[in-house]
Amino acid sequence: METVAVLGGGKIGEALLGGLVAAGRAPGELLVVEAVAARAAELGERYGIGAVDAAEAARRADVLVVAVKPGDVPAALDQVHDVLADRSDARPTVVSLAAGIPTASLEARLPADTAVVRVMPNTPMLVGRAMCVLSPGAAAGEAELALTERLLAAVGRTVRVPESQQDLATALSGSGPAYVFLLAEAMIDAGVALGMPRATATELVTATVEGAGGLLTTPGSDGREGVAPHPGLLREAVTSPGGTTAAALGTLEAEGLRTALARAVAAARDRSVALGRQDG
């Protein structure tokens, strides 16, 4: 198997490393670059992986995963550039998990013709339920995309999109968990305001969100066998004419929920575009 080196031992970096170990990847095939010694030691003890400096990671890796904050990406790539340029064997595929940074900006800080795959993950990666959106750079082909998909399968699902759609994907799946959390928080607060104990309201809402997500991802759950469920059909199945759900949905529609969500997604997309320009 490939040697995978992760630049950055934060939450996302740890989620990937932990997922790979849980999926059966040998710890000896995994490396982490983490500037904080105590954190590096913690990861080594928890997963049995080796902590190395950036140069050593660049020398040994078949896949180099950039999992640092977007503002730290230039410095991280500068640390590995010369070692990658001097490698006599095939250079590693560089997989970037940094939000908003275009492949062209990454490639500009790497040796010419380095294969780069841009990935937008989301925080459910922390529990092995990520949605990761992939786009290839100029030198990345089918082999590099397939390699990245195999890697990320350890922490969730993947989908390929043209890089022109990465900002929109960021708005939908990258930021999307926060929209769901806000909805859950509002539902809990409404229950408390109407007299239910917070613990009970929290249990009801969180279990409902989990169950609804299961229906959305279970083929045939909307009554149509062999196809992905349609959220509109699932909603209709819950909604009896003149019933409680119809009353609630009527209020949400009247209050402009769909319009607000559409504007929110557009705002997130526009912000992703702006951050990408800012980062090069």
PDB file of C-alpha atoms in Angstrom:
ATOM      1  CA  MET A   1       0.000   0.000   0.000  1.00  0.00           C
ATOM      2  CA  GLU A   2       0.983   3.620  -0.433  1.00  0.00           C
ATOM      3  CA  THR A   3       2.729   5.580   2.284  1.00  0.00           C
ATOM      4  CA  VAL A   4       0.429   8.427   3.291  1.00  0.00           C
ATOM      5  CA  ALA A   5       1.852  11.521   4.980  1.00  0.00           C
ATOM      6  CA  VAL A   6      -0.520  14.072   6.481  1.00  0.00           C
ATOM      7  CA  LEU A   7       0.680  17.653   6.893  1.00  0.00           C
ATOM      8  CA  GLY A   8      -1.252  18.812   9.955  1.00  0.00           C
ATOM      9  CA  GLY A   9      -2.390  16.867  12.986  1.00  0.00           C
ATOM     10  CA  GLY A  10      -5.529  18.842  13.791  1.00  0.00           C
ATOM     11  CA  LYS A  11      -9.071  17.483  13.852  1.00  0.00           C
ATOM     12  CA  ILE A  12      -9.368  16.821  10.124  1.00  0.00           C
ATOM     13  CA  GLY A  13      -5.885  15.331   9.886  1.00  0.00           C
ATOM     14  CA  GLU A  14      -6.566  13.081  12.858  1.00  0.00           C
ATOM     15  CA  ALA A  15      -9.976  12.085  11.461  1.00  0.00           C
ATOM     16  CA  LEU A  16      -8.323  10.899   8.242  1.00  0.00           C
ATOM     17  CA  LEU A  17      -5.508   9.072  10.012  1.00  0.00           C
ATOM     18  CA  GLY A  18      -7.888   7.446  12.488  1.00  0.00           C
ATOM     19  CA  GLY A  19     -10.219   6.410   9.673  1.00  0.00           C
ATOM     20  CA  LEU A  20      -7.374   4.840   7.731  1.00  0.00           C
ATOM     21  CA  VAL A  21      -6.214   2.860  10.769  1.00  0.00           C
ATOM     22  CA  ALA A  22      -9.776   1.751  11.510  1.00  0.00           C
ATOM     23  CA  ALA A  23     -10.133   0.637   7.878  1.00  0.00           C
ATOM     24  CA  GLY A  24      -7.131  -1.655   8.266  1.00  0.00           C
ATOM     25  CA  ARG A  25      -4.280   0.498   7.002  1.00  0.00           C
ATOM     26  CA  ALA A  26      -1.036  -0.453   8.753  1.00  0.00           C
ATOM     27  CA  PRO A  27       0.200   2.378  11.026  1.00  0.00           C
ATOM     28  CA  GLY A  28       3.657   1.927   9.523  1.00  0.00           C
ATOM     29  CA  GLU A  29       2.288   3.217   6.215  1.00  0.00           C
ATOM     30  CA  LEU A  30       1.111   6.463   7.815  1.00  0.00           C
ATOM     31  CA  LEU A  31       3.063   9.569   8.776  1.00  0.00           C
ATOM     32  CA  VAL A  32       2.048  12.855  10.357  1.00  0.00           C
ATOM     33  CA  VAL A  33       3.750  16.245  10.350  1.00  0.00           C
ATOM     34  CA  GLU A  34       2.720  18.177  13.437  1.00  0.00           C
ATOM     35  CA  ALA A  35       4.589  21.204  14.789  1.00  0.00           C
ATOM     36  CA  VAL A  36       3.312  20.840  18.352  1.00  0.00           C
ATOM     37  CA  ALA A  37       5.391  18.069  19.912  1.00  0.00           C
ATOM     38  CA  ALA A  38       2.802  17.118  22.516  1.00  0.00           C
ATOM     39  CA  ARG A  39       0.136  16.751  19.837  1.00  0.00           C
ATOM     40  CA  ALA A  40       2.461  14.670  17.645  1.00  0.00           C
ATOM     41  CA  ALA A  41       3.173  12.380  20.594  1.00  0.00           C
ATOM     42  CA  GLU A  42      -0.549  12.085  21.320  1.00  0.00           C
ATOM     43  CA  LEU A  43      -1.296  10.984  17.759  1.00  0.00           C
ATOM     44  CA  GLY A  44       1.573   8.531  17.793  1.00  0.00           C
ATOM     45  CA  GLU A  45       0.383   6.955  21.025  1.00  0.00           C
ATOM     46  CA  ARG A  46      -3.255   6.832  19.920  1.00  0.00           C
ATOM     47  CA  TYR A  47      -2.744   5.371  16.434  1.00  0.00           C
ATOM     48  CA  GLY A  48       0.791   4.007  16.385  1.00  0.00           C
ATOM     49  CA  ILE A  49       1.840   6.289  13.520  1.00  0.00           C
ATOM     50  CA  GLY A  50       5.176   7.983  13.061  1.00  0.00           C
ATOM     51  CA  ALA A  51       5.680  11.719  13.485  1.00  0.00           C
ATOM     52  CA  VAL A  52       8.219  13.239  11.067  1.00  0.00           C
ATOM     53  CA  ASP A  53       9.228  16.661   9.804  1.00  0.00           C
ATOM     54  CA  ALA A  54       7.951  18.022   6.511  1.00  0.00           C
ATOM     55  CA  ALA A  55      11.099  17.164   4.579  1.00  0.00           C
ATOM     56  CA  GLU A  56      11.019  13.529   5.695  1.00  0.00           C
ATOM     57  CA  ALA A  57       7.331  13.305   4.799  1.00  0.00           C
ATOM     58  CA  ALA A  58       8.062  14.661   1.321  1.00  0.00           C
ATOM     59  CA  ARG A  59      10.866  12.113   0.849  1.00  0.00           C
ATOM     60  CA  ARG A  60       8.823   9.082   1.890  1.00  0.00           C
ATOM     61  CA  ALA A  61       5.230   9.781   0.894  1.00  0.00           C
ATOM     62  CA  ASP A  62       3.333   8.338  -2.044  1.00  0.00           C
ATOM     63  CA  VAL A  63       0.397  10.549  -1.060  1.00  0.00           C
ATOM     64  CA  LEU A  64       0.958  13.898   0.632  1.00  0.00           C
ATOM     65  CA  VAL A  65      -2.206  15.190   2.305  1.00  0.00           C
ATOM     66  CA  VAL A  66      -2.371  18.909   3.107  1.00  0.00           C
ATOM     67  CA  ALA A  67      -4.586  19.200   6.189  1.00  0.00           C
ATOM     68  CA  VAL A  68      -3.460  22.515   7.648  1.00  0.00           C
ATOM     69  CA  LYS A  69      -5.548  25.691   7.862  1.00  0.00           C
ATOM     70  CA  PRO A  70      -5.840  27.554   4.541  1.00  0.00           C
ATOM     71  CA  GLY A  71      -3.654  30.399   5.780  1.00  0.00           C
ATOM     72  CA  ASP A  72      -0.881  27.921   6.644  1.00  0.00           C
ATOM     73  CA  VAL A  73      -0.866  26.173   3.258  1.00  0.00           C
ATOM     74  CA  PRO A  74       1.781  28.366   1.551  1.00  0.00           C
ATOM     75  CA  ALA A  75       4.297  27.785   4.346  1.00  0.00           C
ATOM     76  CA  ALA A  76       3.550  24.051   4.425  1.00  0.00           C
ATOM     77  CA  LEU A  77       4.115  23.683   0.679  1.00  0.00           C
ATOM     78  CA  ASP A  78       7.258  25.797   0.785  1.00  0.00           C
ATOM     79  CA  GLN A  79       8.694  23.320   3.322  1.00  0.00           C
ATOM     80  CA  VAL A  80       8.288  20.373   0.935  1.00  0.00           C
ATOM     81  CA  HIS A  81       8.946  22.006  -2.443  1.00  0.00           C
ATOM     82  CA  ASP A  82      12.686  21.409  -2.727  1.00  0.00           C
ATOM     83  CA  VAL A  83      12.544  17.831  -1.463  1.00  0.00           C
ATOM     84  CA  LEU A  84       9.795  16.990  -3.946  1.00  0.00           C
ATOM     85  CA  ALA A  85      11.766  18.622  -6.757  1.00  0.00           C
ATOM     86  CA  ASP A  86      14.841  16.505  -5.905  1.00  0.00           C
ATOM     87  CA  ARG A  87      13.040  13.165  -5.780  1.00  0.00           C
ATOM     88  CA  SER A  88      14.373  10.767  -8.400  1.00  0.00           C
ATOM     89  CA  ASP A  89      11.316   8.512  -8.189  1.00  0.00           C
ATOM     90  CA  ALA A  90       7.701   9.386  -8.879  1.00  0.00           C
ATOM     91  CA  ARG A  91       6.477  12.373  -6.912  1.00  0.00           C
ATOM     92  CA  PRO A  92       3.587  11.877  -4.506  1.00  0.00           C
ATOM     93  CA  THR A  93       0.055  12.879  -5.325  1.00  0.00           C
ATOM     94  CA  VAL A  94      -0.746  16.003  -3.311  1.00  0.00           C
ATOM     95  CA  VAL A  95      -4.253  15.921  -1.842  1.00  0.00           C
ATOM     96  CA  SER A  96      -5.390  19.257  -0.427  1.00  0.00           C
ATOM     97  CA  LEU A  97      -8.133  19.378   2.204  1.00  0.00           C
ATOM     98  CA  ALA A  98      -7.729  23.148   2.604  1.00  0.00           C
ATOM     99  CA  ALA A  99     -10.959  25.013   1.939  1.00  0.00           C
ATOM    100  CA  GLY A 100     -11.132  27.555  -0.858  1.00  0.00           C
ATOM    101  CA  ILE A 101      -7.631  27.236  -2.346  1.00  0.00           C
ATOM    102  CA  PRO A 102      -7.656  26.528  -6.104  1.00  0.00           C
ATOM    103  CA  THR A 103      -5.449  23.821  -7.572  1.00  0.00           C
ATOM    104  CA  ALA A 104      -3.603  26.451  -9.619  1.00  0.00           C
ATOM    105  CA  SER A 105      -2.501  28.186  -6.416  1.00  0.00           C
ATOM    106  CA  LEU A 106      -1.312  24.893  -4.965  1.00  0.00           C
ATOM    107  CA  GLU A 107       0.504  23.943  -8.164  1.00  0.00           C
ATOM    108  CA  ALA A 108       2.277  27.308  -8.237  1.00  0.00           C
ATOM    109  CA  ARG A 109       4.021  26.411  -4.963  1.00  0.00           C
ATOM    110  CA  LEU A 110       4.956  22.873  -6.037  1.00  0.00           C
ATOM    111  CA  PRO A 111       7.390  21.516  -8.625  1.00  0.00           C
ATOM    112  CA  ALA A 112       6.073  21.546 -12.183  1.00  0.00           C
ATOM    113  CA  ASP A 113       3.700  18.734 -13.156  1.00  0.00           C
ATOM    114  CA  THR A 114       2.964  17.691  -9.576  1.00  0.00           C
ATOM    115  CA  ALA A 115      -0.413  15.922  -9.486  1.00  0.00           C
ATOM    116  CA  VAL A 116      -2.794  17.833  -7.207  1.00  0.00           C
ATOM    117  CA  VAL A 117      -6.297  16.807  -6.147  1.00  0.00           C
ATOM    118  CA  ARG A 118      -8.423  19.403  -4.389  1.00  0.00           C
ATOM    119  CA  VAL A 119     -10.873  18.046  -1.816  1.00  0.00           C
ATOM    120  CA  MET A 120     -13.638  19.773   0.127  1.00  0.00           C
ATOM    121  CA  PRO A 121     -14.430  17.540   3.117  1.00  0.00           C
ATOM    122  CA  ASN A 122     -16.902  18.281   5.884  1.00  0.00           C
ATOM    123  CA  THR A 123     -16.916  17.778   9.625  1.00  0.00           C
ATOM    124  CA  PRO A 124     -18.832  14.461   9.647  1.00  0.00           C
ATOM    125  CA  MET A 125     -15.411  13.085   8.695  1.00  0.00           C
ATOM    126  CA  LEU A 126     -14.843  13.095  12.460  1.00  0.00           C
ATOM    127  CA  VAL A 127     -17.365  10.244  12.782  1.00  0.00           C
ATOM    128  CA  GLY A 128     -16.602   8.491   9.496  1.00  0.00           C
ATOM    129  CA  ARG A 129     -19.558  10.043   7.621  1.00  0.00           C
ATOM    130  CA  ALA A 130     -17.834  12.660   5.484  1.00  0.00           C
ATOM    131  CA  MET A 131     -18.962  13.977   2.135  1.00  0.00           C
ATOM    132  CA  CYS A 132     -15.761  14.744   0.230  1.00  0.00           C
ATOM    133  CA  VAL A 133     -15.884  16.613  -3.089  1.00  0.00           C
ATOM    134  CA  LEU A 134     -12.917  16.020  -5.442  1.00  0.00           C
ATOM    135  CA  SER A 135     -11.516  18.036  -8.339  1.00  0.00           C
ATOM    136  CA  PRO A 136      -8.295  17.289 -10.250  1.00  0.00           C
ATOM    137  CA  GLY A 137      -5.549  19.750 -10.974  1.00  0.00           C
ATOM    138  CA  ALA A 138      -3.818  20.095 -14.330  1.00  0.00           C
ATOM    139  CA  ALA A 139      -1.507  17.088 -13.873  1.00  0.00           C
ATOM    140  CA  ALA A 140      -3.943  14.788 -12.025  1.00  0.00           C
ATOM    141  CA  GLY A 141      -5.673  12.073 -14.006  1.00  0.00           C
ATOM    142  CA  GLU A 142      -7.850   9.040 -13.394  1.00  0.00           C
ATOM    143  CA  ALA A 143      -5.156   7.214 -11.426  1.00  0.00           C
ATOM    144  CA  GLU A 144      -4.711  10.087  -8.971  1.00  0.00           C
ATOM    145  CA  LEU A 145      -8.460  10.583  -8.564  1.00  0.00           C
ATOM    146  CA  ALA A 146      -9.023   6.871  -7.945  1.00  0.00           C
ATOM    147  CA  LEU A 147      -6.173   6.826  -5.432  1.00  0.00           C
ATOM    148  CA  THR A 148      -7.724   9.774  -3.578  1.00  0.00           C
ATOM    149  CA  GLU A 149     -11.141   8.115  -3.581  1.00  0.00           C
ATOM    150  CA  ARG A 150      -9.706   4.924  -2.071  1.00  0.00           C
ATOM    151  CA  LEU A 151      -8.005   6.992   0.603  1.00  0.00           C
ATOM    152  CA  LEU A 152     -11.106   8.985   1.539  1.00  0.00           C
ATOM    153  CA  ALA A 153     -13.409   5.958   1.498  1.00  0.00           C
ATOM    154  CA  ALA A 154     -12.076   5.294   4.994  1.00  0.00           C
ATOM    155  CA  VAL A 155     -13.904   8.380   6.295  1.00  0.00           C
ATOM    156  CA  GLY A 156     -17.051   8.614   4.180  1.00  0.00           C
ATOM    157  CA  ARG A 157     -18.292   9.193   0.658  1.00  0.00           C
ATOM    158  CA  THR A 158     -16.778  10.978  -2.324  1.00  0.00           C
ATOM    159  CA  VAL A 159     -18.059  12.682  -5.441  1.00  0.00           C
ATOM    160  CA  ARG A 160     -16.154  14.248  -8.336  1.00  0.00           C
ATOM    161  CA  VAL A 161     -17.030  17.704  -9.666  1.00  0.00           C
ATOM    162  CA  PRO A 162     -15.349  20.174 -12.020  1.00  0.00           C
ATOM    163  CA  GLU A 163     -13.292  22.634 -10.031  1.00  0.00           C
ATOM    164  CA  SER A 164     -15.637  25.395 -11.189  1.00  0.00           C
ATOM    165  CA  GLN A 165     -18.261  23.814  -8.903  1.00  0.00           C
ATOM    166  CA  GLN A 166     -16.043  23.554  -5.812  1.00  0.00           C
ATOM    167  CA  ASP A 167     -17.271  26.839  -4.332  1.00  0.00           C
ATOM    168  CA  LEU A 168     -20.880  25.700  -4.643  1.00  0.00           C
ATOM    169  CA  ALA A 169     -19.986  22.301  -3.186  1.00  0.00           C
ATOM    170  CA  THR A 170     -18.415  24.142  -0.264  1.00  0.00           C
ATOM    171  CA  ALA A 171     -21.700  25.990   0.272  1.00  0.00           C
ATOM    172  CA  LEU A 172     -23.769  22.798   0.141  1.00  0.00           C
ATOM    173  CA  SER A 173     -21.776  20.060   1.853  1.00  0.00           C
ATOM    174  CA  GLY A 174     -18.831  21.887   3.404  1.00  0.00           C
ATOM    175  CA  SER A 175     -20.974  24.398   5.270  1.00  0.00           C
ATOM    176  CA  GLY A 176     -24.104  22.243   5.151  1.00  0.00           C
ATOM    177  CA  PRO A 177     -23.697  20.521   8.533  1.00  0.00           C
ATOM    178  CA  ALA A 178     -23.954  23.938  10.215  1.00  0.00           C
ATOM    179  CA  TYR A 179     -27.336  24.527   8.564  1.00  0.00           C
ATOM    180  CA  VAL A 180     -28.589  21.217   9.953  1.00  0.00           C
ATOM    181  CA  PHE A 181     -27.178  21.997  13.402  1.00  0.00           C
ATOM    182  CA  LEU A 182     -28.881  25.402  13.384  1.00  0.00           C
ATOM    183  CA  LEU A 183     -32.206  23.802  12.467  1.00  0.00           C
ATOM    184  CA  ALA A 184     -31.807  21.231  15.241  1.00  0.00           C
ATOM    185  CA  GLU A 185     -30.866  23.942  17.741  1.00  0.00           C
ATOM    186  CA  ALA A 186     -33.928  26.009  16.772  1.00  0.00           C
ATOM    187  CA  MET A 187     -36.233  23.002  17.097  1.00  0.00           C
ATOM    188  CA  ILE A 188     -34.865  22.197  20.548  1.00  0.00           C
ATOM    189  CA  ASP A 189     -35.242  25.792  21.683  1.00  0.00           C
ATOM    190  CA  ALA A 190     -38.839  25.836  20.405  1.00  0.00           C
ATOM    191  CA  GLY A 191     -39.620  22.705  22.393  1.00  0.00           C
ATOM    192  CA  VAL A 192     -38.129  24.209  25.543  1.00  0.00           C
ATOM    193  CA  ALA A 193     -40.054  27.461  25.024  1.00  0.00           C
ATOM    194  CA  LEU A 194     -43.281  25.454  24.820  1.00  0.00           C
ATOM    195  CA  GLY A 195     -42.606  23.640  28.078  1.00  0.00           C
ATOM    196  CA  MET A 196     -40.544  20.516  27.383  1.00  0.00           C
ATOM    197  CA  PRO A 197     -37.388  19.787  29.424  1.00  0.00           C
ATOM    198  CA  ARG A 198     -34.276  20.560  27.371  1.00  0.00           C
ATOM    199  CA  ALA A 199     -32.847  17.068  27.772  1.00  0.00           C
ATOM    200  CA  THR A 200     -36.013  15.497  26.407  1.00  0.00           C
ATOM    201  CA  ALA A 201     -36.304  17.986  23.545  1.00  0.00           C
ATOM    202  CA  THR A 202     -32.661  17.387  22.654  1.00  0.00           C
ATOM    203  CA  GLU A 203     -33.088  13.617  22.563  1.00  0.00           C
ATOM    204  CA  LEU A 204     -36.219  13.887  20.407  1.00  0.00           C
ATOM    205  CA  VAL A 205     -34.669  16.277  17.895  1.00  0.00           C
ATOM    206  CA  THR A 206     -31.248  14.648  17.549  1.00  0.00           C
ATOM    207  CA  ALA A 207     -32.773  11.202  17.069  1.00  0.00           C
ATOM    208  CA  THR A 208     -35.178  12.646  14.511  1.00  0.00           C
ATOM    209  CA  VAL A 209     -32.360  14.280  12.536  1.00  0.00           C
ATOM    210  CA  GLU A 210     -30.393  11.033  12.586  1.00  0.00           C
ATOM    211  CA  GLY A 211     -33.402   9.010  11.459  1.00  0.00           C
ATOM    212  CA  ALA A 212     -34.332  11.466   8.713  1.00  0.00           C
ATOM    213  CA  GLY A 213     -30.777  11.295   7.415  1.00  0.00           C
ATOM    214  CA  GLY A 214     -31.063   7.523   7.306  1.00  0.00           C
ATOM    215  CA  LEU A 215     -34.195   7.748   5.179  1.00  0.00           C
ATOM    216  CA  LEU A 216     -32.501  10.211   2.822  1.00  0.00           C
ATOM    217  CA  THR A 217     -29.635   7.779   2.211  1.00  0.00           C
ATOM    218  CA  THR A 218     -31.549   4.479   2.075  1.00  0.00           C
ATOM    219  CA  PRO A 219     -32.558   3.422  -1.461  1.00  0.00           C
ATOM    220  CA  GLY A 220     -36.271   2.710  -1.740  1.00  0.00           C
ATOM    221  CA  SER A 221     -37.231   4.568   1.438  1.00  0.00           C
ATOM    222  CA  ASP A 222     -39.575   6.834  -0.547  1.00  0.00           C
ATOM    223  CA  GLY A 223     -41.403   3.858  -2.063  1.00  0.00           C
ATOM    224  CA  ARG A 224     -39.471   3.769  -5.349  1.00  0.00           C
ATOM    225  CA  GLU A 225     -37.254   0.730  -5.554  1.00  0.00           C
ATOM    226  CA  GLY A 226     -33.769   0.942  -6.987  1.00  0.00           C
ATOM    227  CA  VAL A 227     -33.381   4.721  -7.006  1.00  0.00           C
ATOM    228  CA  ALA A 228     -32.070   7.313  -4.584  1.00  0.00           C
ATOM    229  CA  PRO A 229     -34.791   8.740  -2.335  1.00  0.00           C
ATOM    230  CA  HIS A 230     -36.278  12.108  -3.256  1.00  0.00           C
ATOM    231  CA  PRO A 231     -36.582  14.458  -0.254  1.00  0.00           C
ATOM    232  CA  GLY A 232     -39.852  15.863  -1.594  1.00  0.00           C
ATOM    233  CA  LEU A 233     -41.457  12.407  -1.637  1.00  0.00           C
ATOM    234  CA  LEU A 234     -40.200  11.670   1.865  1.00  0.00           C
ATOM    235  CA  ARG A 235     -41.655  14.970   3.052  1.00  0.00           C
ATOM    236  CA  GLU A 236     -45.001  14.188   1.427  1.00  0.00           C
ATOM    237  CA  ALA A 237     -45.105  10.801   3.144  1.00  0.00           C
ATOM    238  CA  VAL A 238     -44.983  12.528   6.543  1.00  0.00           C
ATOM    239  CA  THR A 239     -47.520  15.188   5.628  1.00  0.00           C
ATOM    240  CA  SER A 240     -51.204  14.269   6.039  1.00  0.00           C
ATOM    241  CA  PRO A 241     -53.685  16.774   4.567  1.00  0.00           C
ATOM    242  CA  GLY A 242     -54.867  19.116   7.294  1.00  0.00           C
ATOM    243  CA  GLY A 243     -52.562  17.513   9.858  1.00  0.00           C
ATOM    244  CA  THR A 244     -49.915  18.758  12.247  1.00  0.00           C
ATOM    245  CA  THR A 245     -47.028  18.478   9.786  1.00  0.00           C
ATOM    246  CA  ALA A 246     -48.985  20.381   7.132  1.00  0.00           C
ATOM    247  CA  ALA A 247     -49.608  23.177   9.639  1.00  0.00           C
ATOM    248  CA  ALA A 248     -45.905  23.373  10.496  1.00  0.00           C
ATOM    249  CA  LEU A 249     -44.732  23.273   6.883  1.00  0.00           C
ATOM    250  CA  GLY A 250     -47.233  25.935   5.904  1.00  0.00           C
ATOM    251  CA  THR A 251     -45.760  28.237   8.513  1.00  0.00           C
ATOM    252  CA  LEU A 252     -42.188  27.532   7.376  1.00  0.00           C
ATOM    253  CA  GLU A 253     -43.097  28.237   3.753  1.00  0.00           C
ATOM    254  CA  ALA A 254     -44.927  31.430   4.709  1.00  0.00           C
ATOM    255  CA  GLU A 255     -41.908  32.580   6.720  1.00  0.00           C
ATOM    256  CA  GLY A 256     -39.669  32.133   3.668  1.00  0.00           C
ATOM    257  CA  LEU A 257     -37.547  29.135   4.706  1.00  0.00           C
ATOM    258  CA  ARG A 258     -36.724  28.123   1.124  1.00  0.00           C
ATOM    259  CA  THR A 259     -35.760  31.649   0.150  1.00  0.00           C
ATOM    260  CA  ALA A 260     -33.607  32.076   3.238  1.00  0.00           C
ATOM    261  CA  LEU A 261     -31.774  28.808   2.555  1.00  0.00           C
ATOM    262  CA  ALA A 262     -31.230  29.713  -1.093  1.00  0.00           C
ATOM    263  CA  ARG A 263     -29.735  33.046  -0.061  1.00  0.00           C
ATOM    264  CA  ALA A 264     -27.593  31.353   2.581  1.00  0.00           C
ATOM    265  CA  VAL A 265     -26.134  28.884   0.079  1.00  0.00           C
ATOM    266  CA  ALA A 266     -25.434  31.707  -2.375  1.00  0.00           C
ATOM    267  CA  ALA A 267     -23.726  33.739   0.363  1.00  0.00           C
ATOM    268  CA  ALA A 268     -21.529  30.783   1.321  1.00  0.00           C
ATOM    269  CA  ARG A 269     -20.610  30.183  -2.325  1.00  0.00           C
ATOM    270  CA  ASP A 270     -19.723  33.836  -2.844  1.00  0.00           C
ATOM    271  CA  ARG A 271     -17.584  33.846   0.288  1.00  0.00           C
ATOM    272  CA  SER A 272     -15.746  30.736  -0.907  1.00  0.00           C
ATOM    273  CA  VAL A 273     -15.036  32.453  -4.217  1.00  0.00           C
ATOM    274  CA  ALA A 274     -13.695  35.514  -2.392  1.00  0.00           C
ATOM    275  CA  LEU A 275     -11.462  33.421  -0.127  1.00  0.00           C
ATOM    276  CA  GLY A 276     -10.087  31.572  -3.156  1.00  0.00           C
ATOM    277  CA  ARG A 277      -9.139  34.845  -4.801  1.00  0.00           C
ATOM    278  CA  GLN A 278      -7.574  36.041  -1.568  1.00  0.00           C
ATOM    279  CA  ASP A 279      -5.446  32.885  -1.404  1.00  0.00           C
ATOM    280  CA  GLY A 280      -4.162  33.305  -4.910  1.00  0.00           C
TER     281      GLY A 280
END
